[in-house]
Amino acid sequence: MRITEIREKTVSIASPIANAFIDFSKMTCSVVAVITDQIRDGEPVIGFGFNSNGRYGQGALMRERFIPRLMEANPEALIDRENDNLDPFAIWKVMMTNEKPGGHGERSVAVGTIDMAVWDAVAKIAGKPLYRLLADRYREGIADDSVWVYAAGGYYHPGKEIEGLKDEMKSYRDRGYKVAKMKIGLAPLADDMKRVEAALSVLGEGQNLCVDANGRFDLKTALAYARALEPYDLYWYEEAGDPLDYALQAELSQHYSGRMATGENLFSMQDARNLIRHGGMNRERDILQFDCALSYGLVEYMRTLEMMAENGWSSRRVVPHGGHQMSLNIAAGLHLGGNESYPDVFQPFGGFADDVAVVDSQVGLPDAPGVGFERKAALYALFKRELLE
Ligand SMILES: O=C([O-])CC(=O)C(=O)O
Ligand SMILES: [Mg+2]
């Protein structure tokens, strides 16, 4: 059993939206195909992967380091004999050969993207949905049947006024979502509070709304927003300050009594551990948003979940960033607390299988081998067009 070829390409996921820190006018993403010599239903098994929105395509790193390391490795060293399959842990180790610790920047995205394709292939070789394979291997066979999801959007957009935001929130409600998320921090505080009130006029109680500052605020601004937001009793206040400013997060938690969420820009177990150690996060209340596709993939994610357990954090406190099917499988198979969903933005990467609707903020998973990409027609068509033709 061996990987015969790995292909990668950078594709556009540009759109005119903006959060408090970046706009997505030139956003790209890598797509990857890991082609194997295994045959299922008369076709070679091919695993697919892509990196989450918000970081750009990582083709150069893949072409120069990670793909050659895998293709030069002894194929025997990449096999999981016990399960008669490829071994994602051995593959990860080969990819990370001669990589120093620390400085988890773009390379964690490159590795995370290939890792996604490897797990897709592994589940396809096993003939199971990935969430089922994960539950069977690591959770005594018990998977969640459905996963809690919230609708992420509420971006700043040229020409999108209050009415546009309300229409967007209403459309999420109409599509089965109870909780939605909107951006804050690009407009002045007073304007943002008008936007928050507009969203709440559609969503109802504060517990149906999350706000996301995308790491924009210094401590003073984070505290000013905390004071203004507190009376609304929102579901969560996300990424107030710089993702690596644990002291800011810890100080903020002394002044804000509601739930906070952060972690989407922490790309390693070690960075996540620093948040747990130094960020003042409350394990009974707060939410961690690590995204495997940005942070060295599922192999590293399992280390992060182990680290959390060692620190008394339940895996149910994790609701990954990214709104993609890989995290949805991890959520169902490894018992996370939910998953982000992008009903409208970042298509066709955001969103789940075409035939699973969101009902009461819960989404099911398709009964298809692998991550389920083949059940999301627009995404599968993109993979085929960009990587196989
Ligand atoms: O706007 C972004 O970069 C995405 C984001 O923070 C989120 O989905 O939480
Ligand atoms: Mg965010």
Short mmCIF file of C-alpha atoms and ligand atoms in Angstrom, two decimals:
data_model
loop_
_atom_site.label_atom_id
_atom_site.label_comp_id
_atom_site.label_asym_id
_atom_site.label_seq_id
_atom_site.Cartn_x
_atom_site.Cartn_y
_atom_site.Cartn_z
CA MET A 1 0.00 0.00 0.00
CA ARG A 2 1.40 3.39 -0.93
CA ILE A 3 0.79 6.98 -1.84
CA THR A 4 1.49 7.19 -5.56
CA GLU A 5 1.22 10.95 -6.01
CA ILE A 6 0.31 14.14 -4.14
CA ARG A 7 -1.07 17.08 -6.11
CA GLU A 8 -1.71 20.59 -4.85
CA LYS A 9 -3.07 23.80 -6.28
CA THR A 10 -3.89 27.26 -5.01
CA VAL A 11 -7.44 28.41 -5.73
CA SER A 12 -9.26 31.64 -5.02
CA ILE A 13 -11.79 32.10 -2.24
CA ALA A 14 -11.87 35.84 -2.71
CA SER A 15 -14.96 37.79 -1.73
CA PRO A 16 -15.73 41.42 -0.94
CA ILE A 17 -16.27 40.82 2.79
CA ALA A 18 -14.13 42.15 5.65
CA ASN A 19 -13.66 41.48 9.33
CA ALA A 20 -11.98 43.89 11.76
CA PHE A 21 -8.51 42.82 10.67
CA ILE A 22 -8.51 41.73 7.03
CA ASP A 23 -10.58 41.80 3.91
CA PHE A 24 -10.91 38.71 1.77
CA SER A 25 -10.50 40.43 -1.61
CA LYS A 26 -7.38 38.41 -2.45
CA MET A 27 -7.91 35.35 -0.25
CA THR A 28 -6.68 32.02 -1.61
CA CYS A 29 -6.60 28.48 -0.33
CA SER A 30 -4.69 25.30 -1.14
CA VAL A 31 -6.42 22.16 -2.33
CA VAL A 32 -4.65 18.82 -2.19
CA ALA A 33 -5.18 15.31 -3.54
CA VAL A 34 -3.37 12.35 -2.01
CA ILE A 35 -3.58 9.56 -4.60
CA THR A 36 -3.09 5.99 -3.40
CA ASP A 37 -2.63 2.61 -5.06
CA GLN A 38 -5.70 1.24 -3.26
CA ILE A 39 -8.74 0.43 -5.37
CA ARG A 40 -12.30 0.77 -4.10
CA ASP A 41 -15.31 0.37 -6.41
CA GLY A 42 -12.92 0.05 -9.34
CA GLU A 43 -11.25 3.44 -8.73
CA PRO A 44 -8.06 4.46 -6.95
CA VAL A 45 -8.68 5.87 -3.48
CA ILE A 46 -7.95 9.61 -3.47
CA GLY A 47 -8.03 11.73 -0.33
CA PHE A 48 -8.80 15.44 -0.61
CA GLY A 49 -7.97 18.36 1.64
CA PHE A 50 -8.05 22.14 1.75
CA ASN A 51 -6.97 24.78 4.19
CA SER A 52 -9.45 26.83 6.12
CA ASN A 53 -10.30 30.38 5.17
CA GLY A 54 -8.21 33.22 6.49
CA ARG A 55 -4.75 31.90 5.64
CA TYR A 56 -3.52 31.87 2.10
CA GLY A 57 -2.57 28.93 -0.15
CA GLN A 58 0.57 27.11 0.95
CA GLY A 59 1.71 25.52 -2.32
CA ALA A 60 5.35 26.59 -2.05
CA LEU A 61 5.86 24.94 1.33
CA MET A 62 4.15 21.78 0.14
CA ARG A 63 6.13 21.60 -3.09
CA GLU A 64 9.49 22.38 -1.53
CA ARG A 65 9.34 20.39 1.69
CA PHE A 66 6.31 18.36 2.71
CA ILE A 67 5.38 16.55 -0.50
CA PRO A 68 8.99 15.58 -1.41
CA ARG A 69 9.58 14.22 2.11
CA LEU A 70 6.57 11.94 1.77
CA MET A 71 7.36 10.83 -1.75
CA GLU A 72 11.00 10.10 -0.84
CA ALA A 73 10.07 8.09 2.27
CA ASN A 74 10.08 4.31 2.28
CA PRO A 75 6.38 3.48 1.64
CA GLU A 76 6.64 0.68 4.21
CA ALA A 77 7.29 3.30 6.89
CA LEU A 78 3.95 5.00 6.18
CA ILE A 79 1.76 1.95 6.74
CA ASP A 80 -0.41 1.17 9.76
CA ARG A 81 -0.11 -2.62 9.86
CA GLU A 82 -2.61 -3.10 12.63
CA ASN A 83 -5.39 -1.48 10.63
CA ASP A 84 -4.06 -2.37 7.17
CA ASN A 85 -4.16 1.25 6.14
CA LEU A 86 -1.99 4.34 5.73
CA ASP A 87 -0.68 5.66 9.05
CA PRO A 88 -1.47 9.39 9.48
CA PHE A 89 0.85 9.58 12.51
CA ALA A 90 3.83 8.12 10.64
CA ILE A 91 3.03 10.35 7.66
CA TRP A 92 2.93 13.40 9.94
CA LYS A 93 6.28 12.49 11.45
CA VAL A 94 7.90 12.20 8.04
CA MET A 95 6.47 15.55 6.97
CA MET A 96 7.87 17.21 10.09
CA THR A 97 11.37 15.72 9.75
CA ASN A 98 14.04 18.41 10.23
CA GLU A 99 11.48 21.06 11.25
CA LYS A 100 12.51 22.94 14.39
CA PRO A 101 10.00 23.43 17.21
CA GLY A 102 8.15 26.72 17.71
CA GLY A 103 7.26 29.47 15.25
CA HIS A 104 4.08 27.77 14.11
CA GLY A 105 3.28 29.96 11.13
CA GLU A 106 2.33 29.00 7.62
CA ARG A 107 3.85 25.52 7.74
CA SER A 108 1.13 24.34 10.12
CA VAL A 109 -1.39 25.21 7.38
CA ALA A 110 0.54 23.28 4.74
CA VAL A 111 0.82 20.21 6.96
CA GLY A 112 -2.80 20.52 8.12
CA THR A 113 -4.04 20.53 4.53
CA ILE A 114 -2.10 17.40 3.55
CA ASP A 115 -3.15 15.75 6.82
CA MET A 116 -6.82 16.34 5.95
CA ALA A 117 -6.35 14.57 2.61
CA VAL A 118 -4.52 11.70 4.34
CA TRP A 119 -7.39 11.14 6.81
CA ASP A 120 -9.92 11.33 3.97
CA ALA A 121 -7.94 8.58 2.21
CA VAL A 122 -7.59 6.52 5.40
CA ALA A 123 -11.35 6.57 6.04
CA LYS A 124 -12.05 5.74 2.39
CA ILE A 125 -9.62 2.81 2.52
CA ALA A 126 -11.43 1.63 5.67
CA GLY A 127 -14.76 2.15 3.86
CA LYS A 128 -16.20 4.32 6.64
CA PRO A 129 -17.18 7.93 7.23
CA LEU A 130 -14.27 9.61 9.02
CA TYR A 131 -16.32 10.41 12.12
CA ARG A 132 -17.21 6.73 12.45
CA LEU A 133 -13.56 5.68 12.05
CA LEU A 134 -12.51 8.18 14.73
CA ALA A 135 -15.20 7.05 17.15
CA ASP A 136 -14.33 3.38 16.54
CA ARG A 137 -10.62 3.93 17.06
CA TYR A 138 -10.59 6.52 19.82
CA ARG A 139 -14.00 6.77 21.53
CA GLU A 140 -15.08 3.15 22.03
CA GLY A 141 -17.33 3.24 19.01
CA ILE A 142 -19.54 6.04 20.26
CA ALA A 143 -20.08 8.92 17.83
CA ASP A 144 -22.50 11.83 18.08
CA ASP A 145 -25.35 11.48 15.55
CA SER A 146 -25.53 15.20 15.01
CA VAL A 147 -23.47 18.27 15.86
CA TRP A 148 -24.52 21.67 17.17
CA VAL A 149 -23.73 24.38 14.63
CA TYR A 150 -24.07 28.14 14.54
CA ALA A 151 -24.21 30.39 11.51
CA ALA A 152 -21.11 32.55 11.12
CA GLY A 153 -21.34 35.65 8.99
CA GLY A 154 -22.31 39.21 9.78
CA TYR A 155 -19.30 40.54 7.90
CA TYR A 156 -18.68 44.11 6.93
CA HIS A 157 -19.42 44.51 3.27
CA PRO A 158 -19.44 47.61 1.09
CA GLY A 159 -23.01 48.85 0.81
CA LYS A 160 -24.29 46.46 3.46
CA GLU A 161 -26.19 48.52 5.95
CA ILE A 162 -28.23 47.59 8.99
CA GLU A 163 -31.06 46.22 6.86
CA GLY A 164 -28.64 43.92 5.05
CA LEU A 165 -27.39 42.55 8.36
CA LYS A 166 -30.94 41.94 9.54
CA ASP A 167 -31.86 40.16 6.32
CA GLU A 168 -28.79 37.96 6.68
CA MET A 169 -29.63 37.03 10.28
CA LYS A 170 -33.20 36.30 9.28
CA SER A 171 -32.06 34.00 6.50
CA TYR A 172 -29.96 32.00 8.98
CA ARG A 173 -33.02 31.61 11.19
CA ASP A 174 -35.01 30.46 8.18
CA ARG A 175 -32.35 27.83 7.46
CA GLY A 176 -32.54 26.20 10.89
CA TYR A 177 -29.92 28.11 12.89
CA LYS A 178 -30.74 29.47 16.32
CA VAL A 179 -27.37 31.10 17.07
CA ALA A 180 -25.53 33.35 14.62
CA LYS A 181 -22.26 35.26 14.71
CA MET A 182 -21.40 38.72 13.46
CA LYS A 183 -18.22 40.74 13.16
CA ILE A 184 -17.37 43.71 15.35
CA GLY A 185 -14.41 46.04 15.60
CA LEU A 186 -14.13 47.55 12.12
CA ALA A 187 -16.77 50.21 12.87
CA PRO A 188 -16.65 52.58 15.85
CA LEU A 189 -18.08 51.10 19.04
CA ALA A 190 -21.33 53.09 18.92
CA ASP A 191 -22.00 51.96 15.34
CA ASP A 192 -21.19 48.36 16.23
CA MET A 193 -23.69 48.47 19.10
CA LYS A 194 -26.36 49.59 16.62
CA ARG A 195 -25.42 46.59 14.46
CA VAL A 196 -25.60 44.28 17.50
CA GLU A 197 -29.05 45.62 18.37
CA ALA A 198 -30.20 45.16 14.79
CA ALA A 199 -29.04 41.53 14.80
CA LEU A 200 -30.74 40.95 18.14
CA SER A 201 -33.96 42.45 16.82
CA VAL A 202 -34.07 39.42 14.51
CA LEU A 203 -32.42 36.73 16.65
CA GLY A 204 -34.22 37.54 19.90
CA GLU A 205 -32.31 36.99 23.11
CA GLY A 206 -28.61 37.73 23.55
CA GLN A 207 -27.83 34.02 23.86
CA ASN A 208 -28.58 33.70 20.15
CA LEU A 209 -25.74 36.00 19.09
CA CYS A 210 -21.93 35.75 19.12
CA VAL A 211 -19.63 38.64 18.22
CA ASP A 212 -16.13 38.32 16.78
CA ALA A 213 -13.46 41.04 16.90
CA ASN A 214 -10.84 38.97 15.02
CA GLY A 215 -8.03 39.95 17.36
CA ARG A 216 -8.29 43.65 16.61
CA PHE A 217 -8.50 45.25 20.05
CA ASP A 218 -5.90 46.52 22.46
CA LEU A 219 -6.78 46.02 26.11
CA LYS A 220 -8.48 49.39 26.48
CA THR A 221 -10.74 48.83 23.48
CA ALA A 222 -11.42 45.21 24.45
CA LEU A 223 -12.57 46.42 27.86
CA ALA A 224 -14.72 49.20 26.39
CA TYR A 225 -16.47 46.66 24.17
CA ALA A 226 -16.81 44.29 27.13
CA ARG A 227 -18.60 46.99 29.12
CA ALA A 228 -20.88 47.82 26.21
CA LEU A 229 -21.62 44.16 25.36
CA GLU A 230 -22.14 42.82 28.86
CA PRO A 231 -25.78 43.92 29.30
CA TYR A 232 -26.80 42.00 26.15
CA ASP A 233 -25.76 38.66 27.69
CA LEU A 234 -24.42 37.40 24.36
CA TYR A 235 -23.57 33.78 23.65
CA TRP A 236 -19.89 34.65 23.27
CA TYR A 237 -17.37 37.45 22.74
CA GLU A 238 -14.68 36.15 20.37
CA GLU A 239 -11.01 36.92 19.80
CA ALA A 240 -11.02 40.33 21.43
CA GLY A 241 -7.24 40.83 21.35
CA ASP A 242 -4.20 39.49 19.59
CA PRO A 243 -4.36 35.67 19.60
CA LEU A 244 -0.95 35.40 21.28
CA ASP A 245 -1.63 38.08 23.92
CA TYR A 246 -2.60 35.73 26.74
CA ALA A 247 -2.21 38.48 29.32
CA LEU A 248 -4.81 40.60 27.54
CA GLN A 249 -7.22 37.67 27.45
CA ALA A 250 -6.59 36.95 31.14
CA GLU A 251 -7.13 40.57 32.11
CA LEU A 252 -10.29 40.83 30.03
CA SER A 253 -11.72 37.76 31.74
CA GLN A 254 -11.48 39.63 35.04
CA HIS A 255 -13.86 42.26 33.70
CA TYR A 256 -16.32 40.41 31.49
CA SER A 257 -18.73 37.97 33.05
CA GLY A 258 -20.05 36.40 29.84
CA ARG A 259 -18.60 33.56 27.78
CA MET A 260 -15.48 34.19 25.73
CA ALA A 261 -14.16 32.25 22.76
CA THR A 262 -10.75 32.26 21.12
CA GLY A 263 -8.06 30.02 19.66
CA GLU A 264 -8.67 29.96 15.90
CA ASN A 265 -5.24 31.52 15.32
CA LEU A 266 -3.31 29.19 17.62
CA PHE A 267 -1.68 26.65 15.38
CA SER A 268 -0.06 24.07 17.64
CA MET A 269 -0.65 22.09 20.81
CA GLN A 270 2.00 24.24 22.49
CA ASP A 271 0.26 27.52 21.60
CA ALA A 272 -3.07 26.08 22.73
CA ARG A 273 -1.40 25.00 25.97
CA ASN A 274 -0.15 28.51 26.56
CA LEU A 275 -3.69 29.81 26.19
CA ILE A 276 -4.88 27.27 28.75
CA ARG A 277 -1.98 28.06 31.07
CA HIS A 278 -1.92 31.83 30.80
CA GLY A 279 -5.10 33.10 29.14
CA GLY A 280 -7.39 32.99 32.15
CA MET A 281 -9.96 30.98 30.20
CA ASN A 282 -12.76 29.43 32.25
CA ARG A 283 -13.11 25.69 31.63
CA GLU A 284 -16.74 25.68 32.75
CA ARG A 285 -17.81 28.53 30.50
CA ASP A 286 -15.46 29.49 27.67
CA ILE A 287 -15.01 28.06 24.18
CA LEU A 288 -11.82 27.05 22.34
CA GLN A 289 -11.80 27.35 18.55
CA PHE A 290 -8.69 25.56 17.30
CA ASP A 291 -9.02 24.63 13.62
CA CYS A 292 -7.22 21.44 12.55
CA ALA A 293 -6.88 22.61 8.96
CA LEU A 294 -4.72 25.55 10.08
CA SER A 295 -2.87 23.82 12.88
CA TYR A 296 -0.99 20.75 11.62
CA GLY A 297 -4.10 18.66 11.09
CA LEU A 298 -5.90 16.02 13.09
CA VAL A 299 -2.71 14.31 14.29
CA GLU A 300 -1.77 17.49 16.18
CA TYR A 301 -5.43 18.08 17.14
CA MET A 302 -5.45 14.83 19.07
CA ARG A 303 -2.39 16.04 21.00
CA THR A 304 -4.24 19.26 21.76
CA LEU A 305 -7.31 17.37 22.99
CA GLU A 306 -5.05 15.23 25.18
CA MET A 307 -3.39 18.35 26.58
CA MET A 308 -6.82 19.80 27.35
CA ALA A 309 -7.86 16.64 29.18
CA GLU A 310 -4.66 16.76 31.24
CA ASN A 311 -5.64 20.29 32.23
CA GLY A 312 -9.18 19.36 33.19
CA TRP A 313 -10.85 20.70 30.05
CA SER A 314 -13.64 18.69 28.41
CA SER A 315 -13.51 18.20 24.65
CA ARG A 316 -17.07 19.59 24.69
CA ARG A 317 -15.61 23.08 25.25
CA VAL A 318 -14.16 23.00 21.71
CA VAL A 319 -16.15 24.46 18.83
CA PRO A 320 -13.68 24.66 15.92
CA HIS A 321 -13.31 27.57 13.57
CA GLY A 322 -13.63 27.05 9.84
CA GLY A 323 -17.09 25.75 9.09
CA HIS A 324 -15.79 22.76 7.18
CA GLN A 325 -16.61 19.07 6.98
CA MET A 326 -13.29 17.94 8.46
CA SER A 327 -14.01 19.65 11.77
CA LEU A 328 -17.57 18.38 11.61
CA ASN A 329 -16.25 14.81 11.49
CA ILE A 330 -13.90 15.50 14.38
CA ALA A 331 -16.75 17.05 16.36
CA ALA A 332 -19.00 14.00 15.89
CA GLY A 333 -16.27 11.37 16.18
CA LEU A 334 -14.23 12.84 19.04
CA HIS A 335 -17.07 14.48 20.99
CA LEU A 336 -16.49 18.19 20.58
CA GLY A 337 -19.05 20.79 21.60
CA GLY A 338 -20.12 21.83 18.11
CA ASN A 339 -18.83 23.34 14.91
CA GLU A 340 -18.87 26.64 13.10
CA SER A 341 -20.94 26.86 9.93
CA TYR A 342 -20.73 29.33 7.05
CA PRO A 343 -24.09 29.06 5.32
CA ASP A 344 -23.14 31.75 2.78
CA VAL A 345 -19.48 32.77 2.90
CA PHE A 346 -16.36 30.89 1.76
CA GLN A 347 -18.23 28.65 -0.66
CA PRO A 348 -17.78 25.94 -1.75
CA PHE A 349 -15.40 25.18 1.13
CA GLY A 350 -17.75 26.28 3.87
CA GLY A 351 -20.78 24.14 4.57
CA PHE A 352 -21.64 20.50 4.85
CA ALA A 353 -23.10 17.72 2.70
CA ASP A 354 -25.82 18.87 0.29
CA ASP A 355 -28.41 16.47 1.62
CA VAL A 356 -28.11 17.21 5.35
CA ALA A 357 -30.21 20.12 6.53
CA VAL A 358 -29.70 22.06 9.73
CA VAL A 359 -32.64 21.49 12.06
CA ASP A 360 -32.82 23.23 15.43
CA SER A 361 -29.13 24.17 15.03
CA GLN A 362 -28.13 20.51 14.70
CA VAL A 363 -26.58 19.02 11.58
CA GLY A 364 -26.09 15.35 10.74
CA LEU A 365 -23.30 13.73 8.76
CA PRO A 366 -23.55 11.84 5.48
CA ASP A 367 -23.08 8.10 5.41
CA ALA A 368 -20.25 8.33 2.87
CA PRO A 369 -16.71 6.97 3.20
CA GLY A 370 -14.14 9.62 4.10
CA VAL A 371 -14.76 13.21 5.10
CA GLY A 372 -17.87 13.39 2.90
CA PHE A 373 -16.58 15.74 0.18
CA GLU A 374 -18.24 13.67 -2.54
CA ARG A 375 -21.59 14.59 -1.00
CA LYS A 376 -20.98 18.29 -1.46
CA ALA A 377 -21.30 18.60 -5.22
CA ALA A 378 -19.76 22.04 -5.75
CA LEU A 379 -16.70 21.23 -3.65
CA TYR A 380 -16.18 17.83 -5.23
CA ALA A 381 -16.48 19.37 -8.69
CA LEU A 382 -13.78 21.88 -7.73
CA PHE A 383 -11.45 19.14 -6.47
CA LYS A 384 -11.94 17.19 -9.67
CA ARG A 385 -11.47 20.20 -11.93
CA GLU A 386 -8.39 21.57 -10.14
CA LEU A 387 -6.63 18.36 -9.18
CA LEU A 388 -7.70 15.47 -11.37
CA GLU A 389 -8.22 16.83 -14.87
O1 LIG B 1 -13.34 36.27 9.46
C1 LIG B 1 -12.61 35.30 9.69
O2 LIG B 1 -11.37 35.36 9.58
C2 LIG B 1 -13.20 34.01 10.15
C3 LIG B 1 -13.44 33.99 11.61
O3 LIG B 1 -12.87 34.70 12.40
C4 LIG B 1 -14.42 33.05 12.15
O4 LIG B 1 -15.03 32.34 11.38
O5 LIG B 1 -14.55 33.02 13.37
MG MG B 2 -13.30 34.19 14.47
#
